[in-house]
Coordinates of C-alpha atoms and ligand atoms in Angstrom, one line a residue:
X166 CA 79.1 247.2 118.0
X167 CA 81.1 246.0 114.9
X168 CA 80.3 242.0 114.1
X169 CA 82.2 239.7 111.3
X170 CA 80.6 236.8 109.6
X171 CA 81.7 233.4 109.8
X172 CA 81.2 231.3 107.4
X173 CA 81.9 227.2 106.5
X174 CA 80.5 225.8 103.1
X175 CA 79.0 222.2 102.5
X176 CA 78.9 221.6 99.3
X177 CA 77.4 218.5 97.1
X178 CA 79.1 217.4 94.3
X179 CA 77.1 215.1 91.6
X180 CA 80.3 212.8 90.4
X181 CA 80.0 212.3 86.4
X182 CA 80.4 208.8 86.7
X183 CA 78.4 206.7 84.3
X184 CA 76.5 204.4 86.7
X185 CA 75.6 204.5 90.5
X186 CA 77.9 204.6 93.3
X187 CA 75.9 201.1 94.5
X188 CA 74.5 199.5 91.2
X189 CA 75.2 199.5 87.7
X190 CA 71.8 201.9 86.9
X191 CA 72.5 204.4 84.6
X192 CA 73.1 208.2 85.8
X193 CA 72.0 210.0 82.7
X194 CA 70.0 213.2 83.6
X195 CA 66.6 213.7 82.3
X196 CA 65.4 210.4 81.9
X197 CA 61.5 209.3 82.6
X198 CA 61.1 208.9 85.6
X199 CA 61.7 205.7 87.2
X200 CA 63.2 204.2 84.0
X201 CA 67.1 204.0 85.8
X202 CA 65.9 202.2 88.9
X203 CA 66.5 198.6 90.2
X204 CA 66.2 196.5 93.5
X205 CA 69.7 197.9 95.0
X206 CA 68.4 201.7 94.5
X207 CA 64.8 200.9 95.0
X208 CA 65.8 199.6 98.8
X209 CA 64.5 195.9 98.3
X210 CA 64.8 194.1 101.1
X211 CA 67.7 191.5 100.5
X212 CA 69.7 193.1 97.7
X213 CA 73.4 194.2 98.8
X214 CA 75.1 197.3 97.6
X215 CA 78.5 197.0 95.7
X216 CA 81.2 200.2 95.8
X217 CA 81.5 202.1 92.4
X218 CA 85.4 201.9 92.0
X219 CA 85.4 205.1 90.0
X220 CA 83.5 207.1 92.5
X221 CA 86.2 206.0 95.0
X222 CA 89.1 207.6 92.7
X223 CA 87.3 210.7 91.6
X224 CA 86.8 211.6 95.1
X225 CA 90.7 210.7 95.7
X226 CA 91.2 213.0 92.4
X227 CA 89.3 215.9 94.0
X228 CA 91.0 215.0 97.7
X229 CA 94.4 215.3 95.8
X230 CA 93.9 218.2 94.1
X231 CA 92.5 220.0 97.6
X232 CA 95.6 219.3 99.4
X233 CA 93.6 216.5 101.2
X234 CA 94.7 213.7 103.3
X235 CA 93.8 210.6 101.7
X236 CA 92.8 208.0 104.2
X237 CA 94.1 204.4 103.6
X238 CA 91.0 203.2 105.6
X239 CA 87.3 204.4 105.4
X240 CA 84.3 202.9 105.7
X241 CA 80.7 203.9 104.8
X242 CA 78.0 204.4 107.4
X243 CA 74.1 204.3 107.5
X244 CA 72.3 208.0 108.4
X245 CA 68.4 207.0 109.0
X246 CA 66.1 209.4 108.5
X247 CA 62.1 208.8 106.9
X248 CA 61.9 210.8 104.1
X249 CA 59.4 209.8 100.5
X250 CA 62.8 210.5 98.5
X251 CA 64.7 207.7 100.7
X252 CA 63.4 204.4 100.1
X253 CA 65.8 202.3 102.1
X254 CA 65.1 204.7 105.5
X255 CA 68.3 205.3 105.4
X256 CA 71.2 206.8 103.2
X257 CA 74.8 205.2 102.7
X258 CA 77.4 208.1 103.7
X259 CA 80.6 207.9 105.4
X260 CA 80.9 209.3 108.8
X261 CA 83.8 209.1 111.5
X262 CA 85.9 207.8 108.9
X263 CA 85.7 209.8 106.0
X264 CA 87.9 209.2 102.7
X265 CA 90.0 212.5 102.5
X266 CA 90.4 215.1 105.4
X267 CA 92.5 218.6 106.0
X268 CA 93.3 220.2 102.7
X269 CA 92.6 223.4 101.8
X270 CA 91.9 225.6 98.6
X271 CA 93.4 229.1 97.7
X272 CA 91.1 231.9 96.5
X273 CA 92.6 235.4 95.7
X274 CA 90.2 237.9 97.8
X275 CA 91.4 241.6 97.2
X276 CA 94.6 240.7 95.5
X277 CA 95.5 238.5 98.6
X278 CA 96.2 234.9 98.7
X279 CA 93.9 232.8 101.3
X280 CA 93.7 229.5 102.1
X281 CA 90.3 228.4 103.2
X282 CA 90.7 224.9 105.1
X283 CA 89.0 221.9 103.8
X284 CA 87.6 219.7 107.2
X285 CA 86.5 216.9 104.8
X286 CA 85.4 215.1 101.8
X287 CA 83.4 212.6 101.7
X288 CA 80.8 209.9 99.6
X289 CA 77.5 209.3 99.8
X290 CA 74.7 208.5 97.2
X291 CA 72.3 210.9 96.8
X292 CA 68.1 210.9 97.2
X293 CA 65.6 210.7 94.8
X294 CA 63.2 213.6 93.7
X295 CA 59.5 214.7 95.0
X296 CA 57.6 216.0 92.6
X297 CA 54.8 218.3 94.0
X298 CA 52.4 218.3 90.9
X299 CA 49.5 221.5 90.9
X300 CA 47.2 218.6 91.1
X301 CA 47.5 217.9 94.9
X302 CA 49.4 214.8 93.9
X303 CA 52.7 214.5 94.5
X304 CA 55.2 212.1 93.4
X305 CA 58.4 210.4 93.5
X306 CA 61.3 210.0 90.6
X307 CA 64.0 207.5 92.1
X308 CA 66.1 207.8 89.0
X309 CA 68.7 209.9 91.4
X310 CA 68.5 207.6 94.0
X311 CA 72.2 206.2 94.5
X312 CA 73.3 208.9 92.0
X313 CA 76.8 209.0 94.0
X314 CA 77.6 212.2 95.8
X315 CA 80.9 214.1 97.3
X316 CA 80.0 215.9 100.3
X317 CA 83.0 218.6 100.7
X318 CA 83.1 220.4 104.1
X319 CA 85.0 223.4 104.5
X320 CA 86.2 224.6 108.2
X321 CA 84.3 228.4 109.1
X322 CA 87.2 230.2 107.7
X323 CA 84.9 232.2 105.1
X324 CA 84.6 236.1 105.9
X325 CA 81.9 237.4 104.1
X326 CA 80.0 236.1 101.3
X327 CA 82.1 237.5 98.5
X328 CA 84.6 235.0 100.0
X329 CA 81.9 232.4 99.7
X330 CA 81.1 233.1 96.2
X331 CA 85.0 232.6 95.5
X332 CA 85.4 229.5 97.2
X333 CA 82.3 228.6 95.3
X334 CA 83.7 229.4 92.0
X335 CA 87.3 228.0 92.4
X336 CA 86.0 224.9 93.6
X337 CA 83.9 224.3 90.7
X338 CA 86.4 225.3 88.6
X339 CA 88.5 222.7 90.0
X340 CA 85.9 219.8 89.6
X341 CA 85.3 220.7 86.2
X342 CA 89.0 220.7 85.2
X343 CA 89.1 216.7 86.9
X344 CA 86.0 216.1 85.2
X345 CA 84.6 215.1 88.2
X346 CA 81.5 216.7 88.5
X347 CA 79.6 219.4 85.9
X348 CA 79.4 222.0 88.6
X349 CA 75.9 223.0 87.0
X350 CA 73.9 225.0 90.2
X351 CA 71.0 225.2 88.0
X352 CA 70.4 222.1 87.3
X353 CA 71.6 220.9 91.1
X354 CA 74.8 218.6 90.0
X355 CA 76.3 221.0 92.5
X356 CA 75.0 222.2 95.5
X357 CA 75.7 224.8 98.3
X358 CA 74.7 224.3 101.5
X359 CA 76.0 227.5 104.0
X360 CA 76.6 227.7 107.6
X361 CA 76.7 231.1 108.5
X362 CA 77.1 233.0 112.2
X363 CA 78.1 236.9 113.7
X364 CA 80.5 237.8 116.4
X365 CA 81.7 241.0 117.3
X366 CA 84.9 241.7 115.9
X367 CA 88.2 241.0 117.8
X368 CA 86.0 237.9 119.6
X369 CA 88.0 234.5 119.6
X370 CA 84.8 232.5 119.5
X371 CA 82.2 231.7 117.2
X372 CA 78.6 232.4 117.5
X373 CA 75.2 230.3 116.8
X374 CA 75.2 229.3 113.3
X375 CA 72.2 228.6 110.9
X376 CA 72.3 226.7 108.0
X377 CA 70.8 227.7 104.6
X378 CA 69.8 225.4 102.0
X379 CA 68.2 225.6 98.4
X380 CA 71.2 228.1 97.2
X381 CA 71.2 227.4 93.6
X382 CA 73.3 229.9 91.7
X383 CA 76.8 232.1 92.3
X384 CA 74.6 235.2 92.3
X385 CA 72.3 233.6 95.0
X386 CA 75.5 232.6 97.2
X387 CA 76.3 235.7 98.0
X388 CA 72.8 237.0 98.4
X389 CA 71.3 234.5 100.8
X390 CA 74.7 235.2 102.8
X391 CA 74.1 238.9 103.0
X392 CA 70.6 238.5 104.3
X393 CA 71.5 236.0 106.7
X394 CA 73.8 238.3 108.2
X395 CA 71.9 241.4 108.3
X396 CA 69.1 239.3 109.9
X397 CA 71.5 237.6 112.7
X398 CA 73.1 241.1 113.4
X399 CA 69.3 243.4 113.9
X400 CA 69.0 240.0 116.0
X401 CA 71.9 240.4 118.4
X402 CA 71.9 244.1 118.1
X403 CA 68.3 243.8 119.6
X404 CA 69.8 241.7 122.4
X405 CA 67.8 238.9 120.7
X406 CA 69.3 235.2 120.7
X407 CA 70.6 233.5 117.4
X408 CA 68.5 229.9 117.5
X409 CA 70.4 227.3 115.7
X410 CA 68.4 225.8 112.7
X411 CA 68.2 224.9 109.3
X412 CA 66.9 227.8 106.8
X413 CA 65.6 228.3 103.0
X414 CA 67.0 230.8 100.6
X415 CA 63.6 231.8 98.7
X416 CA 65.2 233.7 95.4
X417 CA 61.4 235.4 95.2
X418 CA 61.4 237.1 98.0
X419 CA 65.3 237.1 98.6
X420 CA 64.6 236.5 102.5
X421 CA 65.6 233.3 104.1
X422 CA 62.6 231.5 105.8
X423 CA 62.9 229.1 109.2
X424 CA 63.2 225.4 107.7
X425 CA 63.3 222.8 110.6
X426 CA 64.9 223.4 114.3
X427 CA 68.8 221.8 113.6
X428 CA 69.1 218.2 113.8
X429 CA 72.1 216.8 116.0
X430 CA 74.6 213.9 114.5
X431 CA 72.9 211.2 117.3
X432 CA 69.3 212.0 115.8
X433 CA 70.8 209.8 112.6
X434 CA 71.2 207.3 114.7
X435 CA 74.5 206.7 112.4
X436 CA 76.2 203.2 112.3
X437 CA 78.7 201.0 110.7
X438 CA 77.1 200.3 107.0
X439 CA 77.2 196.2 107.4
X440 CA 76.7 195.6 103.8
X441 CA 79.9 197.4 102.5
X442 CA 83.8 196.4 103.5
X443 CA 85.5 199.3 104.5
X444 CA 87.2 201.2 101.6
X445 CA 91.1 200.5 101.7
X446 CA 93.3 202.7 99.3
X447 CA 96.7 201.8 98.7
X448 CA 99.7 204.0 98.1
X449 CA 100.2 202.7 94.8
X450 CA 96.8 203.8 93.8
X451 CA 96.7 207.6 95.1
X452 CA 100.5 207.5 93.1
X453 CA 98.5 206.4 90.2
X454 CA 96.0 209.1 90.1
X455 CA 98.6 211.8 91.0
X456 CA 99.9 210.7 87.6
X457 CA 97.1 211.3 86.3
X458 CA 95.8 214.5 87.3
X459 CA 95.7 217.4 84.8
X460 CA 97.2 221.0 85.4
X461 CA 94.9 222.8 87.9
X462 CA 93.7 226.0 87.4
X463 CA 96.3 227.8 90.0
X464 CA 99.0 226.4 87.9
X465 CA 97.6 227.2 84.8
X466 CA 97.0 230.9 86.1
X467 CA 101.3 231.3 87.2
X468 CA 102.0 229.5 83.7
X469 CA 100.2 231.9 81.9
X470 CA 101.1 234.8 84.0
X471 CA 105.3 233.1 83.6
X472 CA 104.9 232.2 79.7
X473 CA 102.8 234.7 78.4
X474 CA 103.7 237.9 80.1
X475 CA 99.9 237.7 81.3
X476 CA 98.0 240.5 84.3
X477 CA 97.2 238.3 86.8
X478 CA 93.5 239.5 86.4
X479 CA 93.5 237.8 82.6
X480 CA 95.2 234.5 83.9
X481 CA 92.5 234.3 86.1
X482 CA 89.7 235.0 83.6
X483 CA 91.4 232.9 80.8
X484 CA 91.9 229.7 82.9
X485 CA 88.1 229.7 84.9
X486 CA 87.2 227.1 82.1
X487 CA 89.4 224.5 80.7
X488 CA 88.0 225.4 77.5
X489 CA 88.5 229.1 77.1
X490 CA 92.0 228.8 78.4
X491 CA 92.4 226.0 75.0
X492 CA 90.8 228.2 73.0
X493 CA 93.2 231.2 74.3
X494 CA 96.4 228.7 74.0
X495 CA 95.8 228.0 70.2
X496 CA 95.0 231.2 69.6
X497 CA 98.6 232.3 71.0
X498 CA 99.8 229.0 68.9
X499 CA 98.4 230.2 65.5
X500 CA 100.6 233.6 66.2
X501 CA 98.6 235.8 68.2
X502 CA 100.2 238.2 70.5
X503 CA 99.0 236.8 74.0
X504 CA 98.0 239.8 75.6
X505 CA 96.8 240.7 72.2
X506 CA 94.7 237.6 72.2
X507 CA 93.9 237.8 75.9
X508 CA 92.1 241.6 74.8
X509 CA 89.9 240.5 72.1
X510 CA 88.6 237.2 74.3
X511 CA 87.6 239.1 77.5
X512 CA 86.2 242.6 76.0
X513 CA 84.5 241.4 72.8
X514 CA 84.5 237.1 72.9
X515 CA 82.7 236.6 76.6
X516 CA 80.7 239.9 75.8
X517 CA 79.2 238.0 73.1
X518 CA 78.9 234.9 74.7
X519 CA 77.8 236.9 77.9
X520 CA 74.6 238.3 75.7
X521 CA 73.3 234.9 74.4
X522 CA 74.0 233.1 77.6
X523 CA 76.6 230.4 76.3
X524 CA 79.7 229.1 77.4
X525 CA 83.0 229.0 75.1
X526 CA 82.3 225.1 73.8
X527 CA 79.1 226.1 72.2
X528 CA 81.3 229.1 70.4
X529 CA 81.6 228.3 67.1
X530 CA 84.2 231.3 66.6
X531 CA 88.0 229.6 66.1
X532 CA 91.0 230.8 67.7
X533 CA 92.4 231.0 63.8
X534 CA 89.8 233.5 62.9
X535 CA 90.6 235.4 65.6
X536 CA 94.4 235.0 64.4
X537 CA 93.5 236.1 60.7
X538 CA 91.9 239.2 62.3
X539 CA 94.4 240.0 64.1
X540 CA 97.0 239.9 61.2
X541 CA 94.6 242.3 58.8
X542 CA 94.9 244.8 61.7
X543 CA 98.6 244.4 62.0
X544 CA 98.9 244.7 57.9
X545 CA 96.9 248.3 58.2
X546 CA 93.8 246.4 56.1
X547 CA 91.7 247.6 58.8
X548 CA 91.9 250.1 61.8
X549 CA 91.0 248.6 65.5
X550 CA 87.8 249.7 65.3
X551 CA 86.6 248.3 62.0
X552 CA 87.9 245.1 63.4
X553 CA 85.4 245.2 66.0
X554 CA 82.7 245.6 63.5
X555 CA 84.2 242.6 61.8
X556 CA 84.5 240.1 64.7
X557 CA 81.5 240.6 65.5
X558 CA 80.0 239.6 62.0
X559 CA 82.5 236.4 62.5
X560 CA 81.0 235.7 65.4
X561 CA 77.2 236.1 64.4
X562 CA 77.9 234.2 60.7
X563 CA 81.1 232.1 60.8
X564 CA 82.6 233.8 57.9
X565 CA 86.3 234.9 57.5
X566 CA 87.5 238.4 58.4
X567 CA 89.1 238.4 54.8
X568 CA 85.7 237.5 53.3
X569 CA 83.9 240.0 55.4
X570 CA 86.1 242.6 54.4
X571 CA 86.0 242.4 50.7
X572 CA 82.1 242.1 50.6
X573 CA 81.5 245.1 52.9
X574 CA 84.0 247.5 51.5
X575 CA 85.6 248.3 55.1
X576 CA 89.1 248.2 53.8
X577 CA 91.2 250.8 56.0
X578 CA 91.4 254.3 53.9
X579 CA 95.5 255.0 53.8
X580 CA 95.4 257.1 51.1
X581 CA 96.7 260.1 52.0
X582 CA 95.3 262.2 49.7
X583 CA 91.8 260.9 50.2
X584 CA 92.1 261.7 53.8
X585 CA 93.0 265.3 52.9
X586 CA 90.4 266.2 50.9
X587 CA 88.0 264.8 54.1
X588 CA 89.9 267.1 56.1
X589 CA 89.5 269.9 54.1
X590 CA 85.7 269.4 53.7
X591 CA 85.4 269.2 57.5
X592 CA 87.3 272.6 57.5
X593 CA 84.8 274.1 55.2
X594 CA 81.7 272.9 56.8
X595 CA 83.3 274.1 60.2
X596 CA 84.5 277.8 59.8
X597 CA 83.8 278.4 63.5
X598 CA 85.9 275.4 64.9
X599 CA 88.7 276.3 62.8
X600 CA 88.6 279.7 64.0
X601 CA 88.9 278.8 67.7
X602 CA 91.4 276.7 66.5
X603 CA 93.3 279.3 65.1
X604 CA 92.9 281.6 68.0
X605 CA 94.3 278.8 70.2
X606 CA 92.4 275.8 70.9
X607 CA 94.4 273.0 70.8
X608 CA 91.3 270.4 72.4
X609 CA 89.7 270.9 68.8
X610 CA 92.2 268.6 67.0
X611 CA 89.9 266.1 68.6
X612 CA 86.7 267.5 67.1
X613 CA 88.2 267.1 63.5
X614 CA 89.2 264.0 63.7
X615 CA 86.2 262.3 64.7
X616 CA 84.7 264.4 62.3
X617 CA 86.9 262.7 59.5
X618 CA 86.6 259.7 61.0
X619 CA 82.4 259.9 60.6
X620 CA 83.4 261.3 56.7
X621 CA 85.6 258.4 56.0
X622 CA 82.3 255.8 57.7
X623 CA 85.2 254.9 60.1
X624 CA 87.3 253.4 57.4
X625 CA 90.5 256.2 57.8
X626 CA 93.4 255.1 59.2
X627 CA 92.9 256.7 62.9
X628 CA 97.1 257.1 63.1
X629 CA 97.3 259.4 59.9
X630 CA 94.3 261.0 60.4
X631 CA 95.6 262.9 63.6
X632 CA 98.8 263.5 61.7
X633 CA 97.3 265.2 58.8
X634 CA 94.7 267.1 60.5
X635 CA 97.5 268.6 62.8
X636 CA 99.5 269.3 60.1
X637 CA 96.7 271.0 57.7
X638 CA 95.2 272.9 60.4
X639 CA 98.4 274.5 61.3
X640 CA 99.2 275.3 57.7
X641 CA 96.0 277.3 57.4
Ligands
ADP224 P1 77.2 220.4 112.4 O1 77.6 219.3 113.3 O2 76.2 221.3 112.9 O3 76.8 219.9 111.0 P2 79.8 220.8 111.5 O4 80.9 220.9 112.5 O5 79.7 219.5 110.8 O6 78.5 221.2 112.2 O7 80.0 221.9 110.5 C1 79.2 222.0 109.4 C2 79.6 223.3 108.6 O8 79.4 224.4 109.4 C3 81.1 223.3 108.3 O9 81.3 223.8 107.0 C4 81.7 224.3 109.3 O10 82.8 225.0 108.7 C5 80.5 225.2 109.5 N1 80.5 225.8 110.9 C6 80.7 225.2 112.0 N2 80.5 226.0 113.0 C7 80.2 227.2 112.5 C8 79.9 228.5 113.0 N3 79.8 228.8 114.4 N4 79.6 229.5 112.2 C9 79.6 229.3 110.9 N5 79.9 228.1 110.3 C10 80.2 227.1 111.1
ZN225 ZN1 69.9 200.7 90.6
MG226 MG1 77.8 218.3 109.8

């Protein structure tokens, strides 16, 4: 039997706004605990919640830029639950009326275009934090309680968990480039929550679903996916029932591990929120932030692929952070050949950054050092390779290619006559090689010129190198 995952995402999204969605407390991570807390987000009986305006239009923001419906009417609703981390008994979300609906979002899964559907989007505030201390004790931080929250639902039109881990990545991508939310896993400002079931293949229905929480990295996405789905399918296989429920991705052991049976919408008891008007948006607003909103990263990728004569496997790479597709624009803007430009910054730049873990705004490497690089190559100072030598050292001590040059003596060796006496002293050391040479083997040329290249401590000019060891071997 042959059996295809399904899969639909629910994903958290932290908004970066600077106070609750419900209170004026402050939102800053990594506060002591309990110091951004007041009578609204403590659940005092009596105190009335007021809407965060601007967690209303980032949420439109993030609704527009998904292709989203945006509702002119919503209202917020009251899911009760008992939990340490809920002090009201209950948290504010939105249910049948939710502020953006059917949009969708494009990833590019084996050099196809798919649209994975977007159900909904909507706002809630988010819980505080247990703390469960070695000492038996455990506690509670409520500094992230009302911390405001987009809930955004996809529909099960995921395929396997590479496809997750793309919608995964594009939608943060997207968030980051509205500034809407920090898309940081780690840390939890984003969170993944995936709904995953088997069918056999060619079957028009879906199977039983589980749900797995605590999915806290790209990596991890894909990971807990593939387990779930080997588990479901030994399950059916067996002729063994799927039971629908709520599981944990443990990283440890990289098993998933039955959570709680799954709780149905009516065991919320959900209601109309009575302390909140409903949320109504008018069409002057949405036009507002649609003026607003900054080039996405699909339209960044065609622009770069139009303007800049750019692969579509660069565009993509170059525009996953706002930052890195700046730090690639200057660099073209300062005279760098984009695809040039484009080399350097995904072989050597993001290998660098790669090895000490950073991202591109904690580079202190400028696109105009790059440029100057690149123009010392073009002027024959140095030879490629040097230059990676050198760009490196930038990298590592901020100093100027030119500098870094002059001080270690890696000027590029043009001189023809310098490279023919390192010819000839390759020759002279290598009787045998020039021999087989002579009797007919061409593949040697190779042979000489690296060994030149090793004389000349890499410095020779590679192009004239191969030219004058053809030509001197021949002569002999
Ligand atoms: P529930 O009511 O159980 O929370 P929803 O309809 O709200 O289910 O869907 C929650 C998430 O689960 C959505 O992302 C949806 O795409 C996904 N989903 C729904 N049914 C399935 C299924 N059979 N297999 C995999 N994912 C599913
Ligand atoms: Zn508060
Ligand atoms: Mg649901």
């Amino acid at each position: 039997m042959q059996y295809e995952a399904v899969i639909g995402l629910e994903v958290h999204a932290q908004l970066l706004t600077e106070s609750k969605i419900f209170c004026g407390c402050s939102t800053q991570f990594g506060a002591e605990p309990n110091t951004q807390v007041c009578p609204v987000c403590l659940g005092m009986p009596g105190v009335l919640p007021v809407l965060n305006k601007k967690a209303v239009e980032y949420t439109i923001k993030t609704g527009l830029a998904l292709n989203c419906r945006i509702a002119p009417y919503s209202r917020f609703a009251r899911k009760n639950y008992f939990y340490p981390d809920l002090p009201k008994g209950y948290q504010i979300s939105q249910y049948e009326l939710p502020l953006c609906e059917d949009g969708y979002l494009e990833i590019v899964i084996d050099g196809e275009r798919k649209k994975i559907r977007i159900k909904r989007i909507h706002l809630e505030e988010d819980a505080g934090k247990n703390i469960h201390d070695p000492s038996g004790y455990s506690f509670v931080d409520f500094n992230r309680t009302g911390v405001p929250l987009m809930e955004i639902v996809s529909e099960p039109d995921i395929r396997s968990p590479k496809e997750a881990a793309l919608y995964m990545k594009k939608l943060r991508a997207i968030l980051r480039y509205l500034g809407v939310c920090d898309g940081n896993l780690e840390q939890g400002s984003l969170r993944c929550d995936a709904n995953v079931s088997v069918r056999e293949v060619g079957s028009t229905e879906f199977g039983v679903k589980t749900e797995i929480k605590n999915i806290n990295s790209f990596r991890f996405v894909e990971k807990a996916l593939e387990y779930e789905i080997k588990r479901q399918i030994k399950l059916l296989s067996m002729g063994e029932k799927i039971i629908q429920e709520t599981r944990l991705w443990d990283s440890q052991t990289g098993t998933t591990q039955s959570m709680r049976s799954k709780e149905e919408a009516h065991d919320y008891r959900y209601f109309p929120e009575p302390d909140l008007v409903p949320v109504v948006v008018s069409e002057e607003w949405i036009e507002k932030i649609k003026k607003d909103m900054p080039e996405l990263p699909d339209q960044k990728i065609e622009r770069f692929i139009k303007d800049y004569g750019l692969p579509q496997y660069d565009a993509e790479i170059l525009t996953e952070e706002k930052a890195l597709a700046e730090w690639f624009e200057e660099a073209v803007k300062l005279g760098g050949k984009p695809k040039e430009v484009s080399n350097w910054i995904m072989v050597e730049l993001l290998r660098l950054l790669n090895e000490e873990g950073k991202d591109i705004t904690e580079c202190s490497l400028t696109p105009s050092q790059l440029v100057e690089l690149l123009g010392l190559i073009e002027k024959g100072t140095i030879n490629r390779n040097t230059a990676k030598d050198v760009f490196e050292e930038m990298y590592k001590t901020g100093k100027s290619a030119e500098a870094l040059v002059k001080e270690k003596g890696l000027t590029q060796i043009s001189d023809s006559s310098v490279i023919i006496d390192a010819i000839r002293q390759v020759m002279s050391t290598n009787p045998k090689e020039v021999e087989r040479f002579k009797a007919g083997e061409e593949k040697l040329i190779g042979f000489f010129v690296g060994q030149v290249m090793k004389l000349t401590k890499g410095k020779a000019n590679p192009k004239l190198v191969n030219e004058l060891v053809v030509k001197i071997l021949k002569e002999t």
